[in-house]
mmCIF file of C-alpha atoms in Angstrom:
data_model
loop_
_atom_site.group_PDB
_atom_site.id
_atom_site.type_symbol
_atom_site.label_atom_id
_atom_site.label_comp_id
_atom_site.label_asym_id
_atom_site.label_seq_id
_atom_site.Cartn_x
_atom_site.Cartn_y
_atom_site.Cartn_z
ATOM 1 C CA UNK A 29 87.069 61.014 29.097
ATOM 2 C CA UNK A 30 89.530 58.142 28.789
ATOM 3 C CA UNK A 31 86.873 56.148 26.942
ATOM 4 C CA UNK A 32 86.299 59.025 24.507
ATOM 5 C CA UNK A 33 90.068 59.408 24.045
ATOM 6 C CA UNK A 34 90.382 55.701 23.202
ATOM 7 C CA UNK A 35 87.450 55.805 20.770
ATOM 8 C CA UNK A 36 88.908 58.772 18.891
ATOM 9 C CA UNK A 37 92.557 57.833 19.282
ATOM 10 C CA UNK A 38 92.422 54.190 18.199
ATOM 11 C CA UNK A 39 91.710 54.849 14.471
ATOM 12 C CA UNK A 40 94.382 57.567 14.410
ATOM 13 C CA UNK A 41 96.936 55.239 15.997
ATOM 14 C CA UNK A 42 95.990 52.452 13.567
ATOM 15 C CA UNK A 43 96.417 54.888 10.665
ATOM 16 C CA UNK A 44 99.836 55.976 11.965
ATOM 17 C CA UNK A 45 101.106 52.432 12.533
ATOM 18 C CA UNK A 46 99.762 51.303 9.159
ATOM 19 C CA UNK A 47 101.992 53.856 7.456
ATOM 20 C CA UNK A 48 104.992 51.808 8.638
ATOM 21 C CA UNK A 49 103.680 48.549 7.164
ATOM 22 C CA UNK A 50 104.709 47.166 3.753
ATOM 23 C CA UNK A 51 101.973 47.038 1.124
ATOM 24 C CA UNK A 52 101.400 43.282 1.392
ATOM 25 C CA UNK A 53 100.770 43.531 5.116
ATOM 26 C CA UNK A 54 98.036 46.162 4.986
ATOM 27 C CA UNK A 55 95.328 43.722 3.906
ATOM 28 C CA UNK A 56 96.738 40.452 5.238
ATOM 29 C CA UNK A 57 94.414 38.262 7.309
ATOM 30 C CA UNK A 58 94.230 38.342 10.240
ATOM 31 C CA UNK A 59 94.846 42.072 10.501
ATOM 32 C CA UNK A 60 97.625 43.092 12.857
ATOM 33 C CA UNK A 61 97.656 46.268 14.920
ATOM 34 C CA UNK A 62 101.461 46.506 15.085
ATOM 35 C CA UNK A 63 103.565 46.151 11.926
ATOM 36 C CA UNK A 64 105.182 42.718 11.608
ATOM 37 C CA UNK A 65 107.943 44.355 9.566
ATOM 38 C CA UNK A 66 108.639 48.034 10.035
ATOM 39 C CA UNK A 67 109.466 50.005 6.883
ATOM 40 C CA UNK A 68 109.796 53.634 5.771
ATOM 41 C CA UNK A 69 109.262 52.870 2.079
ATOM 42 C CA UNK A 70 105.934 54.694 2.014
ATOM 43 C CA UNK A 71 107.486 57.906 3.338
ATOM 44 C CA UNK A 72 110.474 57.688 1.001
ATOM 45 C CA UNK A 73 108.301 57.091 -2.069
ATOM 46 C CA UNK A 74 105.861 59.847 -1.065
ATOM 47 C CA UNK A 75 108.670 62.379 -0.744
ATOM 48 C CA UNK A 76 110.546 61.459 -3.930
ATOM 49 C CA UNK A 77 108.215 59.765 -6.381
ATOM 50 C CA UNK A 78 105.480 62.418 -6.360
ATOM 51 C CA UNK A 79 107.638 65.540 -5.942
ATOM 52 C CA UNK A 80 106.210 65.862 -2.466
ATOM 53 C CA UNK A 81 108.714 68.555 -1.474
ATOM 54 C CA UNK A 82 107.255 70.944 -4.086
ATOM 55 C CA UNK A 83 103.684 70.338 -2.944
ATOM 56 C CA UNK A 84 104.742 70.757 0.674
ATOM 57 C CA UNK A 85 106.468 74.064 -0.132
ATOM 58 C CA UNK A 86 103.467 75.398 -2.075
ATOM 59 C CA UNK A 87 101.094 74.572 0.767
ATOM 60 C CA UNK A 88 103.416 76.091 3.367
ATOM 61 C CA UNK A 89 103.689 79.339 1.379
ATOM 62 C CA UNK A 90 99.927 79.627 0.905
ATOM 63 C CA UNK A 91 99.013 78.681 4.494
ATOM 64 C CA UNK A 92 101.668 80.890 6.134
ATOM 65 C CA UNK A 93 101.020 83.966 3.975
ATOM 66 C CA UNK A 94 97.256 83.698 4.343
ATOM 67 C CA UNK A 95 97.512 83.215 8.105
ATOM 68 C CA UNK A 96 99.670 86.310 8.658
ATOM 69 C CA UNK A 97 97.426 88.506 6.490
ATOM 70 C CA UNK A 98 94.246 87.068 8.017
ATOM 71 C CA UNK A 99 95.384 87.848 11.557
ATOM 72 C CA UNK A 100 96.423 91.428 10.699
ATOM 73 C CA UNK A 101 93.301 92.265 8.675
ATOM 74 C CA UNK A 102 90.927 90.601 11.147
ATOM 75 C CA UNK A 103 92.555 92.355 14.107
ATOM 76 C CA UNK A 104 92.377 95.778 12.446
ATOM 77 C CA UNK A 105 88.764 95.274 11.363
ATOM 78 C CA UNK A 106 87.714 93.903 14.744
ATOM 79 C CA UNK A 107 89.384 96.841 16.510
ATOM 80 C CA UNK A 108 87.573 99.383 14.341
ATOM 81 C CA UNK A 109 84.217 97.664 14.852
ATOM 82 C CA UNK A 110 84.705 97.491 18.613
ATOM 83 C CA UNK A 111 86.205 100.894 19.427
ATOM 84 C CA UNK A 112 84.881 103.347 16.841
ATOM 85 C CA UNK A 113 81.334 104.675 16.926
ATOM 86 C CA UNK A 114 79.662 104.858 13.529
ATOM 87 C CA UNK A 115 76.355 103.443 12.338
ATOM 88 C CA UNK A 116 77.892 102.327 9.048
ATOM 89 C CA UNK A 117 80.396 100.202 10.958
ATOM 90 C CA UNK A 118 77.451 98.355 12.500
ATOM 91 C CA UNK A 119 76.025 97.786 9.028
ATOM 92 C CA UNK A 120 79.413 96.483 7.869
ATOM 93 C CA UNK A 121 79.585 94.109 10.837
ATOM 94 C CA UNK A 122 76.119 92.724 10.098
ATOM 95 C CA UNK A 123 77.058 92.301 6.429
ATOM 96 C CA UNK A 124 80.199 90.386 7.457
ATOM 97 C CA UNK A 125 78.209 88.109 9.740
ATOM 98 C CA UNK A 126 75.696 87.445 6.963
ATOM 99 C CA UNK A 127 78.475 85.958 4.827
ATOM 100 C CA UNK A 128 78.699 83.059 7.309
ATOM 101 C CA UNK A 129 75.200 82.005 6.236
ATOM 102 C CA UNK A 130 76.272 81.553 2.621
ATOM 103 C CA UNK A 131 77.433 78.063 1.633
ATOM 104 C CA UNK A 132 80.901 77.960 0.099
ATOM 105 C CA UNK A 133 79.465 76.671 -3.182
ATOM 106 C CA UNK A 134 77.382 79.852 -3.605
ATOM 107 C CA UNK A 135 80.404 82.181 -3.733
ATOM 108 C CA UNK A 136 82.780 79.886 -5.632
ATOM 109 C CA UNK A 137 81.671 81.047 -9.078
ATOM 110 C CA UNK A 138 81.797 84.847 -8.495
ATOM 111 C CA UNK A 139 85.055 84.532 -6.562
ATOM 112 C CA UNK A 140 86.599 82.553 -9.411
ATOM 113 C CA UNK A 141 85.515 85.205 -11.936
ATOM 114 C CA UNK A 142 87.140 87.942 -9.841
ATOM 115 C CA UNK A 143 90.379 85.980 -9.487
ATOM 116 C CA UNK A 144 90.434 85.243 -13.227
ATOM 117 C CA UNK A 145 89.839 88.878 -14.173
ATOM 118 C CA UNK A 146 92.632 89.982 -11.826
ATOM 119 C CA UNK A 147 95.038 87.657 -13.638
ATOM 120 C CA UNK A 148 95.544 85.449 -10.581
ATOM 121 C CA UNK A 149 94.281 82.211 -12.116
ATOM 122 C CA UNK A 150 96.821 79.379 -11.758
ATOM 123 C CA UNK A 151 98.817 81.522 -9.310
ATOM 124 C CA UNK A 152 99.442 80.865 -5.623
ATOM 125 C CA UNK A 153 98.328 84.455 -4.981
ATOM 126 C CA UNK A 154 94.909 83.391 -6.271
ATOM 127 C CA UNK A 155 94.667 80.997 -3.329
ATOM 128 C CA UNK A 156 95.715 83.642 -0.806
ATOM 129 C CA UNK A 157 93.673 86.718 -1.741
ATOM 130 C CA UNK A 158 90.096 85.400 -1.290
ATOM 131 C CA UNK A 159 90.972 83.784 2.044
ATOM 132 C CA UNK A 160 92.355 86.815 3.878
ATOM 133 C CA UNK A 161 89.092 88.243 5.208
ATOM 134 C CA UNK A 162 87.116 85.841 7.393
ATOM 135 C CA UNK A 163 83.979 86.722 9.327
ATOM 136 C CA UNK A 164 85.047 84.316 12.068
ATOM 137 C CA UNK A 165 88.332 86.145 12.639
ATOM 138 C CA UNK A 166 86.699 89.587 12.634
ATOM 139 C CA UNK A 167 84.069 88.408 15.112
ATOM 140 C CA UNK A 168 86.706 86.911 17.436
ATOM 141 C CA UNK A 169 88.740 90.135 17.554
ATOM 142 C CA UNK A 170 85.688 92.376 17.876
ATOM 143 C CA UNK A 171 84.413 90.418 20.859
ATOM 144 C CA UNK A 172 87.864 90.538 22.447
ATOM 145 C CA UNK A 173 88.455 94.270 21.917
ATOM 146 C CA UNK A 174 85.016 95.077 23.363
ATOM 147 C CA UNK A 175 86.265 93.668 26.679
ATOM 148 C CA UNK A 176 89.329 95.964 26.677
ATOM 149 C CA UNK A 177 88.567 98.966 28.924
ATOM 150 C CA UNK A 178 88.249 102.266 27.074
ATOM 151 C CA UNK A 179 90.294 103.877 29.854
ATOM 152 C CA UNK A 180 93.375 102.131 28.477
ATOM 153 C CA UNK A 181 92.887 103.748 25.060
ATOM 154 C CA UNK A 182 92.168 107.143 26.584
ATOM 155 C CA UNK A 183 95.358 106.942 28.655
ATOM 156 C CA UNK A 184 97.380 106.090 25.539
ATOM 157 C CA UNK A 185 95.887 109.003 23.594
ATOM 158 C CA UNK A 186 96.587 111.401 26.465
ATOM 159 C CA UNK A 187 100.208 110.295 26.358
ATOM 160 C CA UNK A 188 100.344 111.311 22.702
ATOM 161 C CA UNK A 189 100.022 107.871 21.138
ATOM 162 C CA UNK A 190 98.532 107.889 17.625
ATOM 163 C CA UNK A 191 95.879 105.464 16.453
ATOM 164 C CA UNK A 192 98.268 103.196 14.585
ATOM 165 C CA UNK A 193 100.754 103.248 17.439
ATOM 166 C CA UNK A 194 98.009 102.433 19.951
ATOM 167 C CA UNK A 195 96.787 99.568 17.824
ATOM 168 C CA UNK A 196 100.164 97.955 17.143
ATOM 169 C CA UNK A 197 101.867 98.656 20.481
ATOM 170 C CA UNK A 198 98.974 98.169 22.914
ATOM 171 C CA UNK A 199 95.962 96.432 21.411
ATOM 172 C CA UNK A 200 97.736 93.747 19.393
ATOM 173 C CA UNK A 201 99.941 92.560 22.296
ATOM 174 C CA UNK A 202 96.843 92.337 24.503
ATOM 175 C CA UNK A 203 95.086 90.228 21.895
ATOM 176 C CA UNK A 204 97.878 87.665 21.686
ATOM 177 C CA UNK A 205 95.665 84.720 22.799
ATOM 178 C CA UNK A 206 93.099 85.611 20.127
ATOM 179 C CA UNK A 207 95.836 86.084 17.534
ATOM 180 C CA UNK A 208 97.319 82.665 18.230
ATOM 181 C CA UNK A 209 93.914 80.985 18.262
ATOM 182 C CA UNK A 210 92.934 82.480 14.916
ATOM 183 C CA UNK A 211 96.396 81.766 13.488
ATOM 184 C CA UNK A 212 96.070 78.069 14.382
ATOM 185 C CA UNK A 213 92.574 77.875 12.906
ATOM 186 C CA UNK A 214 93.534 79.816 9.765
ATOM 187 C CA UNK A 215 96.647 77.737 9.143
ATOM 188 C CA UNK A 216 94.619 74.554 9.546
ATOM 189 C CA UNK A 217 91.878 75.796 7.191
ATOM 190 C CA UNK A 218 94.322 76.741 4.430
ATOM 191 C CA UNK A 219 96.512 73.689 4.908
ATOM 192 C CA UNK A 220 93.530 71.358 4.492
ATOM 193 C CA UNK A 221 91.758 73.366 1.767
ATOM 194 C CA UNK A 222 90.923 71.229 -1.249
ATOM 195 C CA UNK A 223 88.058 72.629 -3.349
ATOM 196 C CA UNK A 224 89.458 76.120 -3.995
ATOM 197 C CA UNK A 225 92.996 74.993 -4.977
ATOM 198 C CA UNK A 226 91.443 72.334 -7.198
ATOM 199 C CA UNK A 227 89.509 75.023 -9.083
ATOM 200 C CA UNK A 228 92.158 77.750 -9.278
ATOM 201 C CA UNK A 229 95.360 75.766 -9.868
ATOM 202 C CA UNK A 230 95.815 73.802 -13.095
ATOM 203 C CA UNK A 231 99.611 73.562 -13.211
ATOM 204 C CA UNK A 232 100.802 70.406 -11.472
ATOM 205 C CA UNK A 233 103.922 72.168 -10.162
ATOM 206 C CA UNK A 234 101.675 74.530 -8.179
ATOM 207 C CA UNK A 235 99.460 71.881 -6.573
ATOM 208 C CA UNK A 236 98.938 72.027 -2.832
ATOM 209 C CA UNK A 237 99.200 68.939 -0.648
ATOM 210 C CA UNK A 238 95.499 68.069 -0.564
ATOM 211 C CA UNK A 239 95.171 68.211 -4.355
ATOM 212 C CA UNK A 240 98.413 66.236 -4.736
ATOM 213 C CA UNK A 241 97.201 63.570 -2.303
ATOM 214 C CA UNK A 242 94.055 63.150 -4.375
ATOM 215 C CA UNK A 243 96.210 62.638 -7.481
ATOM 216 C CA UNK A 244 97.824 59.616 -5.785
ATOM 217 C CA UNK A 245 94.459 57.861 -5.846
ATOM 218 C CA UNK A 246 94.165 56.240 -9.274
ATOM 219 C CA UNK A 247 91.014 55.402 -11.146
ATOM 220 C CA UNK A 248 91.360 51.644 -10.611
ATOM 221 C CA UNK A 249 94.116 51.099 -8.088
ATOM 222 C CA UNK A 250 95.454 52.957 -5.009
ATOM 223 C CA UNK A 251 99.012 52.811 -3.768
ATOM 224 C CA UNK A 252 98.053 52.628 -0.089
ATOM 225 C CA UNK A 253 101.639 52.578 1.152
ATOM 226 C CA UNK A 254 102.457 55.898 -0.504
ATOM 227 C CA UNK A 255 99.063 57.408 0.350
ATOM 228 C CA UNK A 256 99.417 56.593 4.061
ATOM 229 C CA UNK A 257 102.970 57.928 4.228
ATOM 230 C CA UNK A 258 102.027 61.131 2.399
ATOM 231 C CA UNK A 259 98.985 61.637 4.638
ATOM 232 C CA UNK A 260 101.065 61.354 7.807
ATOM 233 C CA UNK A 261 103.619 63.860 6.471
ATOM 234 C CA UNK A 262 100.817 66.296 5.616
ATOM 235 C CA UNK A 263 99.464 66.113 9.185
ATOM 236 C CA UNK A 264 102.801 66.701 10.951
ATOM 237 C CA UNK A 265 102.935 70.527 10.538
ATOM 238 C CA UNK A 266 99.460 70.918 12.056
ATOM 239 C CA UNK A 267 100.390 68.687 14.975
ATOM 240 C CA UNK A 268 103.639 70.560 15.624
ATOM 241 C CA UNK A 269 101.913 73.961 15.515
ATOM 242 C CA UNK A 270 99.278 72.821 17.986
ATOM 243 C CA UNK A 271 101.808 71.362 20.411
ATOM 244 C CA UNK A 272 103.967 74.498 20.293
ATOM 245 C CA UNK A 273 101.213 77.094 20.712
ATOM 246 C CA UNK A 274 98.567 75.351 22.823
ATOM 247 C CA UNK A 275 99.946 76.839 26.060
ATOM 248 C CA UNK A 276 99.573 80.356 24.708
ATOM 249 C CA UNK A 277 95.810 80.045 24.211
ATOM 250 C CA UNK A 278 94.690 81.467 27.546
ATOM 251 C CA UNK A 279 92.950 84.519 28.926
ATOM 252 C CA UNK A 280 94.804 87.811 28.747
ATOM 253 C CA UNK A 281 95.190 90.065 31.763
ATOM 254 C CA UNK A 282 93.271 93.123 30.563
ATOM 255 C CA UNK A 283 93.724 95.021 33.815
ATOM 256 C CA UNK A 284 97.453 95.459 33.207
ATOM 257 C CA UNK A 285 98.497 99.116 33.291
ATOM 258 C CA UNK A 286 95.154 100.381 34.614
ATOM 259 C CA UNK A 287 94.727 101.938 38.044
ATOM 260 C CA UNK A 288 91.396 102.379 39.787
#
């Protein structure tokens, strides 16, 4: 395991340390692992020269909004598929699973036409709407809610709890590990998304980070100092989210509140 950690960690550490090197040192021979002269010029230029704050804000808005809506919609859909008995729900579940077999390129064109006709082209909302429903999220919640004993729901209904109250006050708190897992995945997917924002957004002021990072790469020359600094900044939110929520991804105690 230590060997695997070194193999995977060494390029990442080299990338991180290289972001603190001046431009002339990146390709000097012999190559040095540690910077001979530490500098933050790459970070400063990335944040100021390319209006990085705007791109960062756009990406944060899109990723956060999409994540919240994805978790809510996936949880509600997964709950219905797991706890309600109807043959059409089974058909819907199969149809959702079938979407995972479609390559992204196949649905890009029809999705773009829908977004354009809704007047969401070149709008941040156009990045959010198609990404809310994910078959992966629905499947995760359905599999989790199947393991929740039906006795817990029956007890809540006998106590006079309505369906919405049961879902939001009982089922959602129980599914906290699944919610956090999907939230981390969803935030990562939307934060790193490149193809869809590239197609939908044409206004430079509405670029997301991944599209903006690509704009740093010129046709003939690349400002590696700025590119490395900007790349490190773009990774930091994902790293922070993982470190904060990794302890919460654990099994839930489903027997709570149930007596034999």
